[in-house]
Amino acid sequence: MADVPDNAPQHCPGTKSEAAGKVDACSGCPNQTICASSLPKGPDKDVGEIKKRLSSVKHKVIVLSGKGGVGKSTFTAHLAHGLASGNEKQIGVLDVDICGPSIPRILGVEGEQVHQSGSGWSPIYVEDNLAVMSVGFLLSSPEEAVIWRGPKKNGLIKQFLRDVDWGELDYLIIDTPPGTSDEHLSVVQYLSESLVDGAVLITTPQEVSLQDVRKEIGFCRKVNLPIIGVVENMSGFVCPKCKTESQIFPPTTGGKLPLDPRIGQCCDEGKSYLTTVPDSPATKAYIDIINRIEKYCDDFTSSQNSDTGEKTNE
């Protein structure tokens, strides 16, 4: 059966069954929590509608982290800034961190209001070619707390994916909350037919953070989400005066981004660090990683076109 994971026990009912995660055969299975989630099983007409809505989006990238405070939203925002530089590509950022929507502040559009039209919700534009949607735009103030249970979060994520009128996009970058919870399961299920390029995992060099990113890798494998790469944030410290980079934690894995105090300042002010401090070692590291993500996505599209016999529209 196609919906039975490779590591599932004998008599597995399948991940799309209503009994998934709930029968005796599921006891002790590493996939039990995911299968028993509150997400709907079987065919979901919304998945088809989401696929239709996102058919004009060439690349879809999900940004994940195993824990908070590792710079995931900062990376998401600067990945978007980097991809949008030169005005050649149309970029969208979808913030599904329902309880901690920081993307509007980092991108400098905090306090903006979302408008609805006949074609759906209109995203907020940071630049002519950079748009963003976040629950932060739906709150009465940045201090308002979102106290929602899983089903309501899932409903909003579905609405964001189905009803936002992005138009033609080269990249849709989806910023998720830390961990492997309802929001992540919702995104993966609702995009199951929309051909996601993959996930970028953000971590820091400390072993405690790397333990969490290993769990994130396990999550991606269980839900068949390709991994584009792991980015090790804060792997060094850049002195803003002498521009010298020093190691604070010993680097261990992945593409590496050094810490520069000016990054936090730019995020607080809603500015792009890449254009504010273009000669910084951190900017050069960002650009290198962004170029590698672009190459991966281009190769991914080429392989998909080769498998289906379709011609690329680029």
mmCIF file of C-alpha atoms in Angstrom:
data_model
loop_
_atom_site.group_PDB
_atom_site.id
_atom_site.type_symbol
_atom_site.label_atom_id
_atom_site.label_comp_id
_atom_site.label_asym_id
_atom_site.label_seq_id
_atom_site.Cartn_x
_atom_site.Cartn_y
_atom_site.Cartn_z
ATOM 1 C CA MET A 1 0.000 0.000 0.000
ATOM 2 C CA ALA A 2 1.346 3.405 -0.979
ATOM 3 C CA ASP A 3 0.181 5.029 2.254
ATOM 4 C CA VAL A 4 1.994 2.576 4.552
ATOM 5 C CA PRO A 5 5.408 3.886 5.746
ATOM 6 C CA ASP A 6 8.453 1.641 5.270
ATOM 7 C CA ASN A 7 9.028 1.428 9.040
ATOM 8 C CA ALA A 8 5.385 0.645 9.881
ATOM 9 C CA PRO A 9 4.507 -2.524 11.844
ATOM 10 C CA GLN A 10 2.603 -5.477 10.414
ATOM 11 C CA HIS A 11 -1.130 -4.914 9.881
ATOM 12 C CA CYS A 12 -0.694 -1.131 9.573
ATOM 13 C CA PRO A 13 -4.079 0.331 8.514
ATOM 14 C CA GLY A 14 -2.365 3.038 6.402
ATOM 15 C CA THR A 15 -1.770 6.699 7.120
ATOM 16 C CA LYS A 16 -4.967 7.827 5.358
ATOM 17 C CA SER A 17 -7.250 5.432 7.207
ATOM 18 C CA GLU A 18 -9.662 6.719 9.838
ATOM 19 C CA ALA A 19 -8.121 4.070 12.132
ATOM 20 C CA ALA A 20 -4.580 5.370 11.615
ATOM 21 C CA GLY A 21 -2.706 5.633 14.913
ATOM 22 C CA LYS A 22 -5.658 4.265 16.909
ATOM 23 C CA VAL A 23 -5.634 0.465 16.530
ATOM 24 C CA ASP A 24 -3.558 -2.136 18.376
ATOM 25 C CA ALA A 25 -1.201 -2.556 15.422
ATOM 26 C CA CYS A 26 -0.172 1.095 15.829
ATOM 27 C CA SER A 27 1.096 0.631 19.380
ATOM 28 C CA GLY A 28 4.807 1.457 19.530
ATOM 29 C CA CYS A 29 4.975 2.636 15.920
ATOM 30 C CA PRO A 30 7.185 5.759 15.537
ATOM 31 C CA ASN A 31 4.532 7.245 13.233
ATOM 32 C CA GLN A 32 1.635 6.838 15.689
ATOM 33 C CA THR A 33 1.469 10.471 16.851
ATOM 34 C CA ILE A 34 1.477 11.829 13.293
ATOM 35 C CA CYS A 35 -1.116 9.318 12.082
ATOM 36 C CA ALA A 36 -3.432 9.933 15.041
ATOM 37 C CA SER A 37 -3.418 13.704 14.573
ATOM 38 C CA SER A 38 -6.625 15.669 14.165
ATOM 39 C CA LEU A 39 -6.045 16.243 10.461
ATOM 40 C CA PRO A 40 -8.743 14.874 8.135
ATOM 41 C CA LYS A 41 -8.105 11.445 6.589
ATOM 42 C CA GLY A 42 -8.802 10.350 3.065
ATOM 43 C CA PRO A 43 -9.584 12.659 0.128
ATOM 44 C CA ASP A 44 -9.899 16.352 0.956
ATOM 45 C CA LYS A 45 -11.478 18.554 -1.684
ATOM 46 C CA ASP A 46 -9.557 21.512 -0.249
ATOM 47 C CA VAL A 47 -6.286 19.850 -1.296
ATOM 48 C CA GLY A 48 -7.439 20.052 -4.906
ATOM 49 C CA GLU A 49 -8.462 23.682 -4.501
ATOM 50 C CA ILE A 50 -5.097 24.507 -2.940
ATOM 51 C CA LYS A 51 -3.322 22.750 -5.792
ATOM 52 C CA LYS A 52 -5.288 24.842 -8.279
ATOM 53 C CA ARG A 53 -4.592 28.077 -6.372
ATOM 54 C CA LEU A 54 -0.845 27.368 -6.176
ATOM 55 C CA SER A 55 -0.499 26.107 -9.745
ATOM 56 C CA SER A 56 0.974 29.510 -10.640
ATOM 57 C CA VAL A 57 3.750 29.130 -8.039
ATOM 58 C CA LYS A 58 6.920 27.598 -9.498
ATOM 59 C CA HIS A 59 8.764 26.728 -6.287
ATOM 60 C CA LYS A 60 7.513 26.053 -2.756
ATOM 61 C CA VAL A 61 10.020 25.991 0.109
ATOM 62 C CA ILE A 62 9.166 25.267 3.761
ATOM 63 C CA VAL A 63 11.460 26.619 6.500
ATOM 64 C CA LEU A 64 11.592 24.465 9.647
ATOM 65 C CA SER A 65 13.380 24.421 12.990
ATOM 66 C CA GLY A 66 13.358 21.943 15.847
ATOM 67 C CA LYS A 67 13.318 24.666 18.499
ATOM 68 C CA GLY A 68 12.696 28.378 18.865
ATOM 69 C CA GLY A 69 15.316 31.102 18.968
ATOM 70 C CA VAL A 70 17.531 29.740 16.209
ATOM 71 C CA GLY A 71 16.769 32.531 13.710
ATOM 72 C CA LYS A 72 14.254 30.717 11.503
ATOM 73 C CA SER A 73 12.070 33.730 10.734
ATOM 74 C CA THR A 74 15.149 35.922 10.265
ATOM 75 C CA PHE A 75 16.456 33.425 7.725
ATOM 76 C CA THR A 76 13.054 33.226 6.005
ATOM 77 C CA ALA A 77 12.882 36.997 5.615
ATOM 78 C CA HIS A 78 16.416 37.277 4.250
ATOM 79 C CA LEU A 79 15.944 34.318 1.942
ATOM 80 C CA ALA A 80 12.975 36.251 0.525
ATOM 81 C CA HIS A 81 14.993 39.481 0.290
ATOM 82 C CA GLY A 82 17.823 37.670 -1.476
ATOM 83 C CA LEU A 83 15.553 35.925 -3.977
ATOM 84 C CA ALA A 84 13.709 39.189 -4.676
ATOM 85 C CA SER A 85 16.871 41.220 -5.289
ATOM 86 C CA GLY A 86 17.232 42.405 -8.870
ATOM 87 C CA ASN A 87 13.423 42.477 -9.335
ATOM 88 C CA GLU A 88 13.596 39.522 -11.737
ATOM 89 C CA LYS A 89 11.593 37.115 -9.576
ATOM 90 C CA GLN A 90 8.240 37.337 -7.814
ATOM 91 C CA ILE A 91 8.468 36.152 -4.196
ATOM 92 C CA GLY A 92 5.800 35.354 -1.607
ATOM 93 C CA VAL A 93 6.233 34.684 2.120
ATOM 94 C CA LEU A 94 3.529 32.808 4.046
ATOM 95 C CA ASP A 95 3.873 33.032 7.831
ATOM 96 C CA VAL A 96 2.073 30.087 9.484
ATOM 97 C CA ASP A 97 3.597 30.684 12.901
ATOM 98 C CA ILE A 98 0.131 31.361 14.284
ATOM 99 C CA CYS A 99 1.085 32.110 17.897
ATOM 100 C CA GLY A 100 4.300 34.025 17.183
ATOM 101 C CA PRO A 101 3.949 35.878 13.861
ATOM 102 C CA SER A 102 7.205 37.860 13.657
ATOM 103 C CA ILE A 103 7.497 38.077 9.865
ATOM 104 C CA PRO A 104 5.484 41.348 9.518
ATOM 105 C CA ARG A 105 7.880 43.128 11.908
ATOM 106 C CA ILE A 106 11.017 41.691 10.295
ATOM 107 C CA LEU A 107 9.836 42.657 6.803
ATOM 108 C CA GLY A 108 8.795 46.144 7.894
ATOM 109 C CA VAL A 109 5.042 45.834 7.238
ATOM 110 C CA GLU A 110 3.725 45.540 10.782
ATOM 111 C CA GLY A 111 0.293 47.140 11.239
ATOM 112 C CA GLU A 112 -0.818 46.694 7.620
ATOM 113 C CA GLN A 113 -4.343 45.443 6.906
ATOM 114 C CA VAL A 114 -5.315 42.571 4.620
ATOM 115 C CA HIS A 115 -7.998 43.276 1.987
ATOM 116 C CA GLN A 116 -10.363 40.842 0.351
ATOM 117 C CA SER A 117 -11.436 40.848 -3.275
ATOM 118 C CA GLY A 118 -13.377 38.580 -5.571
ATOM 119 C CA SER A 119 -10.237 36.530 -6.202
ATOM 120 C CA GLY A 120 -9.365 36.064 -2.517
ATOM 121 C CA TRP A 121 -7.208 37.725 0.123
ATOM 122 C CA SER A 122 -4.666 40.193 -1.208
ATOM 123 C CA PRO A 123 -1.209 39.797 0.398
ATOM 124 C CA ILE A 124 0.751 42.758 1.755
ATOM 125 C CA TYR A 125 3.553 43.979 -0.504
ATOM 126 C CA VAL A 126 6.986 44.777 0.950
ATOM 127 C CA GLU A 127 8.319 45.552 -2.519
ATOM 128 C CA ASP A 128 6.740 45.351 -5.949
ATOM 129 C CA ASN A 129 7.988 41.757 -6.232
ATOM 130 C CA LEU A 130 7.860 40.663 -2.575
ATOM 131 C CA ALA A 131 4.501 39.875 -0.920
ATOM 132 C CA VAL A 132 3.675 38.460 2.513
ATOM 133 C CA MET A 133 0.688 37.001 4.358
ATOM 134 C CA SER A 134 0.558 36.447 8.126
ATOM 135 C CA VAL A 135 -1.952 36.089 10.938
ATOM 136 C CA GLY A 136 -0.217 39.170 12.333
ATOM 137 C CA PHE A 137 -2.180 41.262 9.828
ATOM 138 C CA LEU A 138 -5.458 39.948 11.244
ATOM 139 C CA LEU A 139 -4.805 40.937 14.866
ATOM 140 C CA SER A 140 -5.940 44.183 16.435
ATOM 141 C CA SER A 141 -2.432 44.862 17.785
ATOM 142 C CA PRO A 142 1.030 43.221 17.814
ATOM 143 C CA GLU A 143 0.546 42.477 21.534
ATOM 144 C CA GLU A 144 -2.651 40.470 21.022
ATOM 145 C CA ALA A 145 -2.202 36.810 21.973
ATOM 146 C CA VAL A 146 -3.511 34.050 19.708
ATOM 147 C CA ILE A 147 -4.988 31.360 21.975
ATOM 148 C CA TRP A 148 -6.278 28.738 19.583
ATOM 149 C CA ARG A 149 -6.571 24.966 19.613
ATOM 150 C CA GLY A 150 -5.265 22.813 16.772
ATOM 151 C CA PRO A 151 -8.389 22.650 14.576
ATOM 152 C CA LYS A 152 -8.693 26.446 14.409
ATOM 153 C CA LYS A 153 -5.006 26.775 13.512
ATOM 154 C CA ASN A 154 -5.420 24.137 10.813
ATOM 155 C CA GLY A 155 -8.437 25.986 9.428
ATOM 156 C CA LEU A 156 -6.534 29.255 9.105
ATOM 157 C CA ILE A 157 -3.572 27.563 7.417
ATOM 158 C CA LYS A 158 -5.936 25.938 4.940
ATOM 159 C CA GLN A 159 -7.552 29.308 4.282
ATOM 160 C CA PHE A 160 -4.154 30.966 3.727
ATOM 161 C CA LEU A 161 -3.127 28.284 1.236
ATOM 162 C CA ARG A 162 -6.492 28.197 -0.545
ATOM 163 C CA ASP A 163 -7.652 31.811 -0.546
ATOM 164 C CA VAL A 164 -4.616 34.119 -0.818
ATOM 165 C CA ASP A 165 -4.332 35.571 -4.331
ATOM 166 C CA TRP A 166 -0.552 35.468 -4.892
ATOM 167 C CA GLY A 167 -0.720 35.691 -8.657
ATOM 168 C CA GLU A 168 2.328 34.401 -10.520
ATOM 169 C CA LEU A 169 5.166 33.556 -8.107
ATOM 170 C CA ASP A 170 8.629 32.177 -8.642
ATOM 171 C CA TYR A 171 8.985 31.234 -4.968
ATOM 172 C CA LEU A 172 6.570 30.795 -2.068
ATOM 173 C CA ILE A 173 8.499 30.530 1.203
ATOM 174 C CA ILE A 174 6.519 29.138 4.137
ATOM 175 C CA ASP A 175 7.729 30.086 7.614
ATOM 176 C CA THR A 176 6.562 27.595 10.254
ATOM 177 C CA PRO A 177 6.634 27.577 14.067
ATOM 178 C CA PRO A 178 9.290 25.529 15.904
ATOM 179 C CA GLY A 179 8.798 21.798 16.333
ATOM 180 C CA THR A 180 6.671 19.168 14.596
ATOM 181 C CA SER A 181 3.073 19.942 15.525
ATOM 182 C CA ASP A 182 -0.339 20.602 13.986
ATOM 183 C CA GLU A 183 0.843 23.487 11.807
ATOM 184 C CA HIS A 184 3.531 21.377 10.135
ATOM 185 C CA LEU A 185 1.216 18.438 9.572
ATOM 186 C CA SER A 186 -1.400 20.778 8.094
ATOM 187 C CA VAL A 187 1.055 22.389 5.678
ATOM 188 C CA VAL A 188 2.386 19.026 4.484
ATOM 189 C CA GLN A 189 -1.055 17.466 4.037
ATOM 190 C CA TYR A 190 -2.658 20.462 2.332
ATOM 191 C CA LEU A 191 0.317 20.761 -0.044
ATOM 192 C CA SER A 192 0.453 17.012 -0.690
ATOM 193 C CA GLU A 193 -0.586 17.440 -4.341
ATOM 194 C CA SER A 194 1.110 20.788 -4.953
ATOM 195 C CA LEU A 195 4.687 19.555 -5.510
ATOM 196 C CA VAL A 196 6.748 21.095 -2.696
ATOM 197 C CA ASP A 197 10.434 21.485 -3.610
ATOM 198 C CA GLY A 198 11.517 20.722 -0.053
ATOM 199 C CA ALA A 199 12.390 22.029 3.388
ATOM 200 C CA VAL A 200 15.277 24.094 4.732
ATOM 201 C CA LEU A 201 16.094 23.224 8.348
ATOM 202 C CA ILE A 202 17.543 25.906 10.627
ATOM 203 C CA THR A 203 19.678 25.090 13.675
ATOM 204 C CA THR A 204 22.525 26.463 15.787
ATOM 205 C CA PRO A 205 25.847 24.761 16.604
ATOM 206 C CA GLN A 206 24.968 23.715 20.164
ATOM 207 C CA GLU A 207 24.326 19.991 20.593
ATOM 208 C CA VAL A 208 20.963 20.663 22.276
ATOM 209 C CA SER A 209 19.782 22.393 19.100
ATOM 210 C CA LEU A 210 21.231 19.701 16.846
ATOM 211 C CA GLN A 211 19.262 17.062 18.768
ATOM 212 C CA ASP A 212 16.072 18.899 17.863
ATOM 213 C CA VAL A 213 17.007 19.258 14.206
ATOM 214 C CA ARG A 214 17.555 15.495 14.044
ATOM 215 C CA LYS A 215 13.934 15.108 15.112
ATOM 216 C CA GLU A 216 12.956 17.525 12.347
ATOM 217 C CA ILE A 217 14.844 15.395 9.829
ATOM 218 C CA GLY A 218 12.922 12.359 11.100
ATOM 219 C CA PHE A 219 9.659 14.248 10.658
ATOM 220 C CA CYS A 220 10.524 15.143 7.052
ATOM 221 C CA ARG A 221 11.328 11.538 6.252
ATOM 222 C CA LYS A 222 8.101 10.250 7.780
ATOM 223 C CA VAL A 223 5.931 12.664 5.794
ATOM 224 C CA ASN A 224 8.012 12.311 2.588
ATOM 225 C CA LEU A 225 9.105 15.960 2.564
ATOM 226 C CA PRO A 226 12.415 16.413 0.682
ATOM 227 C CA ILE A 227 15.195 18.133 2.631
ATOM 228 C CA ILE A 228 16.956 20.886 0.687
ATOM 229 C CA GLY A 229 19.595 21.345 3.380
ATOM 230 C CA VAL A 230 20.452 22.265 6.958
ATOM 231 C CA VAL A 231 21.586 25.821 7.779
ATOM 232 C CA GLU A 232 23.680 26.264 10.909
ATOM 233 C CA ASN A 233 22.924 29.766 12.142
ATOM 234 C CA MET A 234 25.086 31.771 14.579
ATOM 235 C CA SER A 235 28.111 29.567 13.845
ATOM 236 C CA GLY A 236 30.475 32.498 14.425
ATOM 237 C CA PHE A 237 30.480 36.129 15.530
ATOM 238 C CA VAL A 238 31.211 39.048 13.180
ATOM 239 C CA CYS A 239 32.553 42.161 14.881
ATOM 240 C CA PRO A 240 30.624 45.095 13.369
ATOM 241 C CA LYS A 241 33.677 47.361 13.676
ATOM 242 C CA CYS A 242 36.628 45.293 12.460
ATOM 243 C CA LYS A 243 34.521 42.761 10.449
ATOM 244 C CA THR A 244 36.565 39.908 11.929
ATOM 245 C CA GLU A 245 34.705 36.624 12.360
ATOM 246 C CA SER A 246 35.313 34.644 15.558
ATOM 247 C CA GLN A 247 34.002 31.198 16.506
ATOM 248 C CA ILE A 248 31.796 31.079 19.631
ATOM 249 C CA PHE A 249 30.483 27.544 19.260
ATOM 250 C CA PRO A 250 32.488 24.993 17.273
ATOM 251 C CA PRO A 251 30.784 24.522 13.877
ATOM 252 C CA THR A 252 29.606 20.992 13.214
ATOM 253 C CA THR A 253 27.347 20.690 10.184
ATOM 254 C CA GLY A 254 25.486 22.302 7.295
ATOM 255 C CA GLY A 255 25.694 25.656 5.531
ATOM 256 C CA LYS A 256 26.952 28.163 8.084
ATOM 257 C CA LEU A 257 25.720 31.688 8.873
ATOM 258 C CA PRO A 258 27.731 33.856 11.295
ATOM 259 C CA LEU A 259 26.063 36.090 13.855
ATOM 260 C CA ASP A 260 26.296 39.848 13.338
ATOM 261 C CA PRO A 261 24.542 42.189 15.828
ATOM 262 C CA ARG A 262 23.440 44.307 12.883
ATOM 263 C CA ILE A 263 21.200 41.467 11.676
ATOM 264 C CA GLY A 264 18.993 41.838 14.758
ATOM 265 C CA GLN A 265 18.978 45.606 14.373
ATOM 266 C CA CYS A 266 17.842 45.345 10.742
ATOM 267 C CA CYS A 267 15.081 42.906 11.723
ATOM 268 C CA ASP A 268 13.815 45.261 14.423
ATOM 269 C CA GLU A 269 13.762 48.098 11.901
ATOM 270 C CA GLY A 270 12.173 46.037 9.117
ATOM 271 C CA LYS A 271 15.170 46.391 6.813
ATOM 272 C CA SER A 272 17.109 43.936 4.670
ATOM 273 C CA TYR A 273 20.504 43.192 6.200
ATOM 274 C CA LEU A 274 21.723 42.059 2.780
ATOM 275 C CA THR A 275 21.372 45.559 1.322
ATOM 276 C CA THR A 276 22.152 47.465 4.536
ATOM 277 C CA VAL A 277 25.492 45.698 5.128
ATOM 278 C CA PRO A 278 26.398 44.270 1.699
ATOM 279 C CA ASP A 279 30.095 43.731 2.448
ATOM 280 C CA SER A 280 29.619 41.708 5.647
ATOM 281 C CA PRO A 281 30.818 38.068 5.886
ATOM 282 C CA ALA A 282 27.275 37.178 6.958
ATOM 283 C CA THR A 283 25.825 38.728 3.779
ATOM 284 C CA LYS A 284 28.261 36.718 1.664
ATOM 285 C CA ALA A 285 27.256 33.554 3.548
ATOM 286 C CA TYR A 286 23.550 34.333 3.021
ATOM 287 C CA ILE A 287 24.061 34.871 -0.709
ATOM 288 C CA ASP A 288 25.989 31.623 -1.047
ATOM 289 C CA ILE A 289 23.249 29.651 0.709
ATOM 290 C CA ILE A 290 20.497 31.386 -1.293
ATOM 291 C CA ASN A 291 22.295 30.544 -4.537
ATOM 292 C CA ARG A 292 22.512 26.900 -3.471
ATOM 293 C CA ILE A 293 18.792 26.815 -2.645
ATOM 294 C CA GLU A 294 18.005 28.315 -6.071
ATOM 295 C CA LYS A 295 20.142 25.668 -7.778
ATOM 296 C CA TYR A 296 18.433 22.891 -5.841
ATOM 297 C CA CYS A 297 14.981 24.176 -6.817
ATOM 298 C CA ASP A 298 15.966 24.538 -10.480
ATOM 299 C CA ASP A 299 17.353 20.986 -10.484
ATOM 300 C CA PHE A 300 14.214 19.744 -8.704
ATOM 301 C CA THR A 301 11.980 21.283 -11.374
ATOM 302 C CA SER A 302 14.139 19.864 -14.156
ATOM 303 C CA SER A 303 13.951 16.373 -12.654
ATOM 304 C CA GLN A 304 10.164 16.619 -12.289
ATOM 305 C CA ASN A 305 9.782 17.788 -15.885
ATOM 306 C CA SER A 306 12.009 14.955 -17.020
ATOM 307 C CA ASP A 307 9.939 12.396 -15.100
ATOM 308 C CA THR A 308 6.616 13.678 -16.493
ATOM 309 C CA GLY A 309 7.840 14.555 -19.964
ATOM 310 C CA GLU A 310 6.670 18.150 -19.554
ATOM 311 C CA LYS A 311 8.580 21.155 -20.794
ATOM 312 C CA THR A 312 9.692 23.798 -18.321
ATOM 313 C CA ASN A 313 7.951 27.169 -18.604
ATOM 314 C CA GLU A 314 11.010 29.107 -17.482
#
